[in-house]
Tab-separated table of C-alpha atoms in Angstrom:
chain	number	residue	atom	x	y	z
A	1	UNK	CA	65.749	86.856	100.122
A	2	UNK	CA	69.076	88.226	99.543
A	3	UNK	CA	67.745	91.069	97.863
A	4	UNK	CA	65.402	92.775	100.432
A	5	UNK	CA	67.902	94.586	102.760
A	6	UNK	CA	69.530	96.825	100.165
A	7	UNK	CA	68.318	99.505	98.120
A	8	UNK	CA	67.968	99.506	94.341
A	9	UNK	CA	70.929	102.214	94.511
A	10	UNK	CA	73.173	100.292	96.074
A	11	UNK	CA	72.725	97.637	93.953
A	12	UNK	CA	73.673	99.572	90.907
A	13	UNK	CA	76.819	100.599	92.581
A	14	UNK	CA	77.440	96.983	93.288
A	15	UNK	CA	77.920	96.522	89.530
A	16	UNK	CA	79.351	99.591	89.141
A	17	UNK	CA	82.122	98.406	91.764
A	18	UNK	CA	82.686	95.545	89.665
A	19	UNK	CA	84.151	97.173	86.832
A	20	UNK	CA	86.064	99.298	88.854
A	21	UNK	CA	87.698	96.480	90.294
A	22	UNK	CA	88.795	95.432	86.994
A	23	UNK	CA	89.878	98.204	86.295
A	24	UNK	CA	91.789	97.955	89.570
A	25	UNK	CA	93.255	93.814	88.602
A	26	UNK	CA	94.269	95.447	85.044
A	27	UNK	CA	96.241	98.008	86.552
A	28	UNK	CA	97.777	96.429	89.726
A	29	UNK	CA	101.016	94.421	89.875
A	30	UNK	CA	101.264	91.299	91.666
A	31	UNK	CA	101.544	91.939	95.532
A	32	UNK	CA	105.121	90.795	95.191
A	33	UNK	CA	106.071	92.837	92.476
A	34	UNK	CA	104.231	95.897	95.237
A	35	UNK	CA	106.355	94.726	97.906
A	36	UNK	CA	109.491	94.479	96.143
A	37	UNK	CA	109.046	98.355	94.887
A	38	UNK	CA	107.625	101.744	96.320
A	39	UNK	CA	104.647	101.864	98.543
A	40	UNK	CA	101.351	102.640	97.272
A	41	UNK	CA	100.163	105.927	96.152
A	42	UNK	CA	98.530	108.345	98.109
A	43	UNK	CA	95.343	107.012	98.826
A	44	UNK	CA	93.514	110.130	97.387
A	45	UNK	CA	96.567	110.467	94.904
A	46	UNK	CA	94.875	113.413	92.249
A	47	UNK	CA	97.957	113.355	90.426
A	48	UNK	CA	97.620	110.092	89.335
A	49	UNK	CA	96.254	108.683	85.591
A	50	UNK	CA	95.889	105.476	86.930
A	51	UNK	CA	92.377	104.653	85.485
A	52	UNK	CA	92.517	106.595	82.092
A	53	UNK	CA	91.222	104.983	79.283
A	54	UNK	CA	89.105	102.969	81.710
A	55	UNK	CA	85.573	103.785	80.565
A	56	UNK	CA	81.897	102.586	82.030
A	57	UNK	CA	78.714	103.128	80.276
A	58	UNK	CA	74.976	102.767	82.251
A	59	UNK	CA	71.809	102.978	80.920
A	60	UNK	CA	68.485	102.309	82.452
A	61	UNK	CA	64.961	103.256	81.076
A	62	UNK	CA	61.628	101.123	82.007
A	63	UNK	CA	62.182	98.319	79.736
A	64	UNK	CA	65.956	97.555	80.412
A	65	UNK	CA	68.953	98.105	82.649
A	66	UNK	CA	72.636	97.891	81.029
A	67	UNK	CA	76.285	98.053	82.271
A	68	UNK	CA	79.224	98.316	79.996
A	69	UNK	CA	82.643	98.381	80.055
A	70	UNK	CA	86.425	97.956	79.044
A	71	UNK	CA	87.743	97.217	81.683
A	72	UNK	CA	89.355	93.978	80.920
A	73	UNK	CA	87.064	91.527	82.087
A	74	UNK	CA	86.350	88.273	84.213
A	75	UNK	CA	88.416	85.752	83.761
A	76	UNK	CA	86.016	82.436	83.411
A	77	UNK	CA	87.611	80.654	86.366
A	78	UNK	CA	86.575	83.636	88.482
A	79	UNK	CA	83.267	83.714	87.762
A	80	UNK	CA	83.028	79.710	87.648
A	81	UNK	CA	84.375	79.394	90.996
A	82	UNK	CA	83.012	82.955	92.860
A	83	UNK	CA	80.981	85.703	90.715
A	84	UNK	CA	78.247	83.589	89.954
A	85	UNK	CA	79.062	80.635	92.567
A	86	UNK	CA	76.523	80.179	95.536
A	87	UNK	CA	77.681	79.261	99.198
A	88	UNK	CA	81.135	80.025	99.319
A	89	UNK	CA	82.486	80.903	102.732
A	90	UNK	CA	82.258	84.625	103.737
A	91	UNK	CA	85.721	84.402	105.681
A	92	UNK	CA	87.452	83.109	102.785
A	93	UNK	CA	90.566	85.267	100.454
A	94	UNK	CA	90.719	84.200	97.459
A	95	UNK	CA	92.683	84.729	94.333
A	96	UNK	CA	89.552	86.080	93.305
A	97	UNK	CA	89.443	89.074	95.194
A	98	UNK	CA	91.297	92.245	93.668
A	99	UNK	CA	94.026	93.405	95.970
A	100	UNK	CA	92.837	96.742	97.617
A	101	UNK	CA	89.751	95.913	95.905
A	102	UNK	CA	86.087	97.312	96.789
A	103	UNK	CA	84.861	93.952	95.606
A	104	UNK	CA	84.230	90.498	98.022
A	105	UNK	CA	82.881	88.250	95.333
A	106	UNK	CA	80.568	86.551	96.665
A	107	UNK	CA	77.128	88.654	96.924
A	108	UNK	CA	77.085	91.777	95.241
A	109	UNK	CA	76.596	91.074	91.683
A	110	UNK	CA	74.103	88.547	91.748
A	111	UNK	CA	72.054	89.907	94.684
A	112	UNK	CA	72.050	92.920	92.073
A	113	UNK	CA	70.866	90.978	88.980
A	114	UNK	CA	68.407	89.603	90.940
A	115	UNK	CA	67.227	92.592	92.810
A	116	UNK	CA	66.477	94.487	89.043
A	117	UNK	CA	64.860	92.008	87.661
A	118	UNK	CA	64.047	88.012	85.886
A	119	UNK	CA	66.374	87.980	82.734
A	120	UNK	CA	69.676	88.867	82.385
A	121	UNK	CA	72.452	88.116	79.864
A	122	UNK	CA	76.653	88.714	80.981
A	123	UNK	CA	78.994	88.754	78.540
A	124	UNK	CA	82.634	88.823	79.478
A	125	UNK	CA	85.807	89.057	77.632
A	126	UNK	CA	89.461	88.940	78.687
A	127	UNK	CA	92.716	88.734	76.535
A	128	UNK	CA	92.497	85.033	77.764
A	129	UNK	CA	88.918	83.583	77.469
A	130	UNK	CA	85.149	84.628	77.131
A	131	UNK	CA	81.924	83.544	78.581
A	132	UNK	CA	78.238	84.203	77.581
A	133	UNK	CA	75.303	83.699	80.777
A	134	UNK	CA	71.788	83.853	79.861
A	135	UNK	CA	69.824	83.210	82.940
A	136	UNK	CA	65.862	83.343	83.374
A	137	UNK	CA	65.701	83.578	86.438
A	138	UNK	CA	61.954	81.944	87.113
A	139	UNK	CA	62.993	79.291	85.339
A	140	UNK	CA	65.868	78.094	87.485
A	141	UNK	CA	64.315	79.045	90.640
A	142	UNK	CA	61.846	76.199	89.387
A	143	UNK	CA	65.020	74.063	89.900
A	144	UNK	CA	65.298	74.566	94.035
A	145	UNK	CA	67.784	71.634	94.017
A	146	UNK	CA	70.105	73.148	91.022
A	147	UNK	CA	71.321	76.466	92.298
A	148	UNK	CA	73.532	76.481	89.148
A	149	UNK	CA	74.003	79.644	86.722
A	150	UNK	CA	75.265	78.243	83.581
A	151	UNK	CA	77.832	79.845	81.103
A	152	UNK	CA	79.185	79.476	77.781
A	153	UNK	CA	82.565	80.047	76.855
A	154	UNK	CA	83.644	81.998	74.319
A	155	UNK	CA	86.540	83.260	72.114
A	156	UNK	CA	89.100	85.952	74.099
A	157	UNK	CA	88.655	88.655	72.371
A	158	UNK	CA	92.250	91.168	72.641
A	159	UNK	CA	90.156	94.154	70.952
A	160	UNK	CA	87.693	94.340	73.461
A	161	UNK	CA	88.504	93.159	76.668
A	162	UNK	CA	85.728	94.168	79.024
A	163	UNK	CA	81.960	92.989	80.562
A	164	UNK	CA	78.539	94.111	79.536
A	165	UNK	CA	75.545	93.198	81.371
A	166	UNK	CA	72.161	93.768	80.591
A	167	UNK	CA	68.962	92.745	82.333
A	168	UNK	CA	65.427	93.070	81.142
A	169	UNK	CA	61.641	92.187	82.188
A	170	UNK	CA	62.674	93.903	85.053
A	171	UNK	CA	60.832	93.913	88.005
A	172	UNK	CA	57.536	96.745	88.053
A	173	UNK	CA	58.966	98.697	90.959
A	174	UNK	CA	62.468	99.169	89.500
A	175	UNK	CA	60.979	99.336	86.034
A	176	UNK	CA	59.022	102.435	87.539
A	177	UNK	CA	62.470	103.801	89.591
A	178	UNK	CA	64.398	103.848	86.749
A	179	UNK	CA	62.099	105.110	84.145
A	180	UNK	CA	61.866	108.485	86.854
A	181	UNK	CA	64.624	111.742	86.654
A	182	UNK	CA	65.151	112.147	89.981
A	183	UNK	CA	66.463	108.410	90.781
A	184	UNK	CA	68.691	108.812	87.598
A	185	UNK	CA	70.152	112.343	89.507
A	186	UNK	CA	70.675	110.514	93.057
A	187	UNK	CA	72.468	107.991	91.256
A	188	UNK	CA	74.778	110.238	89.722
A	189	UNK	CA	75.126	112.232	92.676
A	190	UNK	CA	75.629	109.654	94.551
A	191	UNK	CA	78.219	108.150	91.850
A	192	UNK	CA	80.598	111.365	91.792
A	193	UNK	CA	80.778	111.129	95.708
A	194	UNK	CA	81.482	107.009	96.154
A	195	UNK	CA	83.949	106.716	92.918
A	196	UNK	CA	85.173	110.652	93.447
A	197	UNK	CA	88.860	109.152	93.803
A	198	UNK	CA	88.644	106.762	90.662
A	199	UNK	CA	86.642	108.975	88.615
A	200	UNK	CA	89.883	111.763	89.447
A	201	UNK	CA	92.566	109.363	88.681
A	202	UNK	CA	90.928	109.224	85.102
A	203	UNK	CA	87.866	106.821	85.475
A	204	UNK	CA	85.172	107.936	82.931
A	205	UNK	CA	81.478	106.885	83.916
A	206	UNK	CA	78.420	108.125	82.625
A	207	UNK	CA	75.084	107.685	83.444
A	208	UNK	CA	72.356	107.574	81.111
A	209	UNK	CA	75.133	109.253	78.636
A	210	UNK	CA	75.712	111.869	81.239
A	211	UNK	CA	79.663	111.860	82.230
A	212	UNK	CA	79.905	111.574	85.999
A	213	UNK	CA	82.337	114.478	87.602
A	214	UNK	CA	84.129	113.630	91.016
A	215	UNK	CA	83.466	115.380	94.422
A	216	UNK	CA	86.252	117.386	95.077
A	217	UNK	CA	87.012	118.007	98.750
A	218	UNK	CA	89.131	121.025	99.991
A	219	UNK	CA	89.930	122.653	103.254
A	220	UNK	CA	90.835	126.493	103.985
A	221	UNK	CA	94.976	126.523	104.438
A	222	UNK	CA	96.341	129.869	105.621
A	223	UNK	CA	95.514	132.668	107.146
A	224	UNK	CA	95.504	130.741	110.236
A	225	UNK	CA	93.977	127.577	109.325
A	226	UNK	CA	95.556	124.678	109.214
A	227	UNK	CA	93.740	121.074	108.095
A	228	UNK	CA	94.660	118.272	110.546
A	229	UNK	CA	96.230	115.389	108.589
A	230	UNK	CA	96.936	112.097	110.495
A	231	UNK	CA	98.591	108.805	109.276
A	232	UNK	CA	99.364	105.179	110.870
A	233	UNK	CA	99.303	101.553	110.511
A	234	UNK	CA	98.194	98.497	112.260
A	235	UNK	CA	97.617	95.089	112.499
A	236	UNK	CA	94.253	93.203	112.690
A	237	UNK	CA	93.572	89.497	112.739
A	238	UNK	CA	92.990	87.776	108.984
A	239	UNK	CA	88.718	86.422	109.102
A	240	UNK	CA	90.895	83.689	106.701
A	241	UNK	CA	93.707	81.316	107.907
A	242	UNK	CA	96.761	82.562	107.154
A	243	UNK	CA	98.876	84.823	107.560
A	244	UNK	CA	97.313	85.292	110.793
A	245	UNK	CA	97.703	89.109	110.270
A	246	UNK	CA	96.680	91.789	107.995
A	247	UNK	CA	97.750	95.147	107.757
A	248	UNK	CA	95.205	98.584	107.583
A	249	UNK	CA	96.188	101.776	106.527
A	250	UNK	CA	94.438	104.720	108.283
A	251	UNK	CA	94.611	108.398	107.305
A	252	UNK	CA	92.242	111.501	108.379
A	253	UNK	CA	91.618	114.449	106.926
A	254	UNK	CA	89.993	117.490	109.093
A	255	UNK	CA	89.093	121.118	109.008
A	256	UNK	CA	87.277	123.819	108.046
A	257	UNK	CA	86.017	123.006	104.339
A	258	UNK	CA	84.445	124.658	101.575
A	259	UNK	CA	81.914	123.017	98.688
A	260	UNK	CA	82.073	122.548	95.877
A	261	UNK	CA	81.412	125.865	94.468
A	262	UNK	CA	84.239	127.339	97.261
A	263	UNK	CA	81.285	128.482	99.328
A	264	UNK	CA	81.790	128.519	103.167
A	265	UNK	CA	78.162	128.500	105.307
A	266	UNK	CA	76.647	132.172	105.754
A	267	UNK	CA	75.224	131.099	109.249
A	268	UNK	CA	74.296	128.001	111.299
A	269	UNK	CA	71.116	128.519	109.830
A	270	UNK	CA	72.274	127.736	106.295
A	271	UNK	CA	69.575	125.836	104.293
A	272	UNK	CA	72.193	123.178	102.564
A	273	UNK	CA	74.133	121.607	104.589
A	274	UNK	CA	74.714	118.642	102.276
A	275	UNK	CA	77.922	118.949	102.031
A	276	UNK	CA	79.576	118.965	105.810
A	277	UNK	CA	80.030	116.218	108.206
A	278	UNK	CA	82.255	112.742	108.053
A	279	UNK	CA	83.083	110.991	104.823
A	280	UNK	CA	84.472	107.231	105.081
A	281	UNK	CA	86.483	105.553	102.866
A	282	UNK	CA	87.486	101.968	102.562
A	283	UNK	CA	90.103	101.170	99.608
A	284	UNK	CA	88.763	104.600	98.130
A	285	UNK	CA	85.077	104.328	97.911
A	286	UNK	CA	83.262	106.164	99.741
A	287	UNK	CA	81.008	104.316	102.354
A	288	UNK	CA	79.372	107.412	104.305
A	289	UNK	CA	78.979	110.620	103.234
A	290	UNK	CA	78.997	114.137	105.143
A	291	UNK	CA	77.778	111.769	107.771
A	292	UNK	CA	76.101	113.945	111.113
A	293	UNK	CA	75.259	110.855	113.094
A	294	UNK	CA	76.735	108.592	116.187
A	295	UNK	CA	78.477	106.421	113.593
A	296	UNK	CA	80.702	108.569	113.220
A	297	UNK	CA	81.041	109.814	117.037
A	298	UNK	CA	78.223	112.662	117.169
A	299	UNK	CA	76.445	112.833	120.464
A	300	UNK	CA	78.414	109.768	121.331
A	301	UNK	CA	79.630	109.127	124.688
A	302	UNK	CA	79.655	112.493	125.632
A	303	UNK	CA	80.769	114.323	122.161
A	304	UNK	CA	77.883	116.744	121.353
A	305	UNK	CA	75.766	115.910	118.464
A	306	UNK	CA	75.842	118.180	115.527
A	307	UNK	CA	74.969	121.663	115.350
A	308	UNK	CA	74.011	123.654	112.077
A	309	UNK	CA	76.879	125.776	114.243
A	310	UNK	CA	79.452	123.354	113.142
A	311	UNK	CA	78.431	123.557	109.273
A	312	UNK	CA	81.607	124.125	107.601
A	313	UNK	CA	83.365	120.851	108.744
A	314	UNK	CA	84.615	118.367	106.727
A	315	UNK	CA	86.315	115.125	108.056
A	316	UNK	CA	87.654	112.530	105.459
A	317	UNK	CA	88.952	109.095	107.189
A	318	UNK	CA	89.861	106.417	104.768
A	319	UNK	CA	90.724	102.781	105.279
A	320	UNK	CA	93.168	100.920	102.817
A	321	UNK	CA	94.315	97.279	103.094
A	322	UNK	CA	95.391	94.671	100.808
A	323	UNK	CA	92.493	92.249	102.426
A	324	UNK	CA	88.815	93.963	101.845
A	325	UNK	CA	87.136	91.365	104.669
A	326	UNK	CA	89.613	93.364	107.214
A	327	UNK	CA	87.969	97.066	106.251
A	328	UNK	CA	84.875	98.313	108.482
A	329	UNK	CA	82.370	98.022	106.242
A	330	UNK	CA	78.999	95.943	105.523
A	331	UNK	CA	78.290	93.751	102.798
A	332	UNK	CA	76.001	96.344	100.580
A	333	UNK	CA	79.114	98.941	100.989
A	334	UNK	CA	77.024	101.838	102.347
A	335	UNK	CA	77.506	101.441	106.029
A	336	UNK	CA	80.204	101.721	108.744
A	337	UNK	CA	80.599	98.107	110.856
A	338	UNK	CA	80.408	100.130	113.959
A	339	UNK	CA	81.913	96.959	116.503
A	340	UNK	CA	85.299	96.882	114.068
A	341	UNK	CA	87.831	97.513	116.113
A	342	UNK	CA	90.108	99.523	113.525
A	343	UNK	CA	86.761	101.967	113.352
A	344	UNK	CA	86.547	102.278	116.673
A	345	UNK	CA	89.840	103.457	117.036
A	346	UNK	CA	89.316	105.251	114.612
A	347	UNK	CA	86.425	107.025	115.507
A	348	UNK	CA	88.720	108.345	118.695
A	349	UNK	CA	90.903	110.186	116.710
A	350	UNK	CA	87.563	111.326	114.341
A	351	UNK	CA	85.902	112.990	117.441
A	352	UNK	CA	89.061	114.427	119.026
A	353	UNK	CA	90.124	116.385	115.607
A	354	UNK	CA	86.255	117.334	115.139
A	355	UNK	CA	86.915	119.003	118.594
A	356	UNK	CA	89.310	122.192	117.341
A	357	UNK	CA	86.673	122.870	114.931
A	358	UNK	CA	83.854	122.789	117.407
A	359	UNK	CA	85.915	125.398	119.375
A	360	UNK	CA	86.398	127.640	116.337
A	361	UNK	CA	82.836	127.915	115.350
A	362	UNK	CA	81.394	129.102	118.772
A	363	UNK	CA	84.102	131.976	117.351
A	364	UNK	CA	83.134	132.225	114.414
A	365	UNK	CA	79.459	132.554	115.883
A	366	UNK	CA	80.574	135.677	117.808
A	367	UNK	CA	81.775	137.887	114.713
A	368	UNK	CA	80.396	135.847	111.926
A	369	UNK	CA	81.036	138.812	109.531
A	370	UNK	CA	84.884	138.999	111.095
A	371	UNK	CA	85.135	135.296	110.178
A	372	UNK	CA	84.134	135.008	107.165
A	373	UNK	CA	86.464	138.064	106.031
A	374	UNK	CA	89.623	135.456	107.290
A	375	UNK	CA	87.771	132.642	105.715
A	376	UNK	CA	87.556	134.618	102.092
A	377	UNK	CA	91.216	135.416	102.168
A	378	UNK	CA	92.253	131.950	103.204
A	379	UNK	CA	92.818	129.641	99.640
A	380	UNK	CA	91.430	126.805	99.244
A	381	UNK	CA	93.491	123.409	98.932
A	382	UNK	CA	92.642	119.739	98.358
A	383	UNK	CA	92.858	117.035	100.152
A	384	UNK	CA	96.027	115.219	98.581
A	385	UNK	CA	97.908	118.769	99.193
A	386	UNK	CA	97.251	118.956	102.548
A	387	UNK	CA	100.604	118.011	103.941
A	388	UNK	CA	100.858	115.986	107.738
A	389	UNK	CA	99.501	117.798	110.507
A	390	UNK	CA	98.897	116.269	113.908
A	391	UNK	CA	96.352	118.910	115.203
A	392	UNK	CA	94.154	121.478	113.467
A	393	UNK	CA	94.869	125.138	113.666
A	394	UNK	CA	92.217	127.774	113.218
A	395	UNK	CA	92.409	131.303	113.214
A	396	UNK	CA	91.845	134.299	116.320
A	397	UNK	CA	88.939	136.300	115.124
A	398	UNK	CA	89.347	139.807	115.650
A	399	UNK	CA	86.064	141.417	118.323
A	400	UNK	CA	84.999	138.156	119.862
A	401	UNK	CA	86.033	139.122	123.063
A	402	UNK	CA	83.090	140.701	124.424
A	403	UNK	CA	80.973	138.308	126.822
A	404	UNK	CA	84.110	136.595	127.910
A	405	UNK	CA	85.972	136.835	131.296
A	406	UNK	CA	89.849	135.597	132.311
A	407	UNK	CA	90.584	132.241	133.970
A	408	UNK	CA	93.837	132.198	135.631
A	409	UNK	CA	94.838	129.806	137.857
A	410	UNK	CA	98.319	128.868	138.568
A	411	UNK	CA	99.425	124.572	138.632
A	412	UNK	CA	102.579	122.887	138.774
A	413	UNK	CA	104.932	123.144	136.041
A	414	UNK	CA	105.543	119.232	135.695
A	415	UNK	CA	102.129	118.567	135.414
A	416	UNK	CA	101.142	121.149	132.399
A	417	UNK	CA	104.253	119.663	130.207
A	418	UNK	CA	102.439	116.372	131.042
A	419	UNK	CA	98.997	118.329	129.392
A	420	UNK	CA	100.819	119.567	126.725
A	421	UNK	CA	102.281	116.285	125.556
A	422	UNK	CA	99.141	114.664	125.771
A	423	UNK	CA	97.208	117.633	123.679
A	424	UNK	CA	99.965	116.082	121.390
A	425	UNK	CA	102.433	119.384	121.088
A	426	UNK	CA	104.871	119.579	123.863
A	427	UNK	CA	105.715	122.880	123.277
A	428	UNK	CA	102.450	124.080	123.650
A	429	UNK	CA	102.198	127.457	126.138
A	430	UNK	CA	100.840	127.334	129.086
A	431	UNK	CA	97.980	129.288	128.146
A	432	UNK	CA	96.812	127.244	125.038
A	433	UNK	CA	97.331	124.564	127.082
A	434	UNK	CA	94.422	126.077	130.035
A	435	UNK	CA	92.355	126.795	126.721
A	436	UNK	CA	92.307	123.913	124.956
A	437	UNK	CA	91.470	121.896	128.335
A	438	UNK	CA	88.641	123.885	129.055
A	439	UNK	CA	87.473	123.323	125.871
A	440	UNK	CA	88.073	119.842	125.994
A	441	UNK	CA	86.185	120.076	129.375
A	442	UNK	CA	82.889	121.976	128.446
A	443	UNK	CA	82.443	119.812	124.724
A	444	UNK	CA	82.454	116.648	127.338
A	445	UNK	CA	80.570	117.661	130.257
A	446	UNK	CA	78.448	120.726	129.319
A	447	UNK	CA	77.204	120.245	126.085
């Protein structure tokens, strides 16, 4: 069944993506308007107002699960031909799919319905048409040879563009999931981290009438610290016919971090350490979160795995392209495609900046008190502030000295400029250069 491999979570965000994405058509120009003017945004662009006035409403108790809202609709062909169509080909871009969408239709919304339970009614309006689907869902099941889901059309209605979907006799186990506080306060947690860039470009959601407020993510600039910030482009093979081509946008963010609250860690031993690790983002959702694992490069050919040492570190890497099927991500939007080759790249250039901060918190480790003095005097910035920055810079600690000895050994000139340029700063000294190669050394063959 198509419903056994994802969680009951995920499914709500599935439907949750969908109004997003309409949100997204409503919003967007044609791609040849896009081409014609300005690039896109920054991809975690908090200045923008972009999705105010865009509002979604959930509610979920025992007896009934419900989705609401304005964000202009589905257009009937759409959901004729894909939302609620069965079979269509995986590898195939449609007209259908929202440009620098988060949604493939195809899957997500009726492996949803299905997964929360056996009635459910859609109703759908755009400034253009309507539709009304009741479907019990035992009952055409009965029909195995009539995978149909039939819908009514309606009047457009210009007042009240949007979709509300409601399900009921819903399955026991979700009945007893959602009836319960603490899935209702994942869910919202785990709402303010995957929509944290819609909900701050002006997205309201709310959950069980609770408004949803987005993760904020900020690094320490000053004082010595310096986020890494890294941009580029490339080219990857279209899964659909033509062009042949697609374009993905990459970008990383990297460095020492501080929660939500502004609180750095008071020790490796810190109890909550929620909050640090890798984030992932494809076309601005969030896919993993403060993730500690091999995914994204931890104990992975050689990188040490994490440390409670390294709480404190926060990487952001986020994925943009006009064609979702190109981004590194699996069907139920909660996991990294680990064979992609854009991620894989990726995930080079995710271990190597993870690498300065590795460095800095053996320091900090030393004089924890001495660090945390620089860290307190250091402001806080976000991520959309943080302007380019090929490497990360963190600061000298004053007394971590003692237990150390010298190195010096002398090599040709020719060949450190080579090590310098490849460390990706030319001008580097001589001396950072013997550091940050020793460094480089122990983090792959020691630890």
């Amino acid at each position: 069944m198509i419903t056994r491999d994802i969680s009951l979570g995920a499914c709500v965000l599935d439907l949750i993506d969908n109004s997003v994405d309409g949100a997204t058509r409503a919003t967007d120009e044609s791609p040849a308007q896009r081409r014609a003017k300005s690039p896109k945004p920054h991809p975690l662009s908090s200045g923008s107002s972009r999705y105010r006035g865009y509002k979604i409403e959930l509610k979920c108790s025992r007896s009934s699960f419900r989705i609401r809202d304005n964000c202009d609709g589905i257009p009937v062909d759409i959901a004729c031909e894909y939302a609620f169509n069965f079979g269509r080909d995986p590898s195939e871009h449609t007209d259908a799919d929202t440009e620098a969408g988060i949604v493939i239709y195809g899957i997500g919304m009726k492996r949803a319905l299905f997964k929360l339970g056996k009635e459910f009614e859609v109703k759908s309006n755009t400034i253009d048409d309507g539709f009304v689907m009741n479907v019990d869902v035992d009952a055409w099941a009965a029909k195995p040879q009539d995978w149909n889901l039939e819908l009514t059309t309606a009047k457009p209605s210009s007042n009240d563009p949007g979709t509300t979907i409601e399900v009921k006799n819903l399955h026991p186990s979700v009945a007893q999931e959602l009836d319960t506080d603490a899935f209702v306060t994942r869910l919202i947690e785990a709402a303010a981290r995957t929509y944290a860039v819609f909900l701050d470009q002006g997205l309201e959601l709310r959950i069980n009438g609770a408004k949803v407020k987005p993760t904020e993510f900020t690094f320490l600039q000053g004082r010595g610290f310096q986020p890494l910030h890294q941009r580029w482009k490339e080219s990857v093979p279209r899964p659909s016919a033509k062009p042949s081509k697609v374009e993905v946008e990459g970008e990383i963010w990297a460095g020492a971090a501080t929660t939500a609250a502004g609180a750095r860690p008071d020790s490796e031993e810190d109890e909550d350490a929620s909050a640090w690790g890798w984030y992932v983002l494809c076309n601005n959702r969030v896919v993993l979160s403060a993730d500690k694992t091999e995914r994204t490069g931890w104990g992975l050919t050689r990188f040490p795995q994490w440390h409670p040492q390294y709480n404190g570190f926060i990487g952001i890497v986020s994925f943009r392209s006009e064609e979702p099927y190109a981004l590194p991500w699996t069907t139920t939007k909660n996991d990294i495609d680990v064979d992609s080759i854009v991620y894989r790249r990726a995930r080079a250039r995710m271990q190597e900046a993870a690498r300065a901060y590795i460095s800095y918190s053996r320091t900090r480790k030393a004089n924890l008190e001495g660090a945390k003095k620089i860290e307190r005097s250091a402001p806080p910035v976000r991520a959309t502030e943080v302007s380019t920055q090929q490497q990360m810079k963190t600061p000298a600690v004053p007394g971590t000295t003692q237990g150390t000895v010298n190195i010096l050994y002398q090599k040709p000139k020719r060949q450190v400029a080579k090590a310098a340029a490849a460390l990706g700063d030319p001008a580097l000294p001589a001396a950072q250069v013997g550091i940050k190669t020793f460094d480089y050394f122990y983090a792959n063959k020691v630890e």
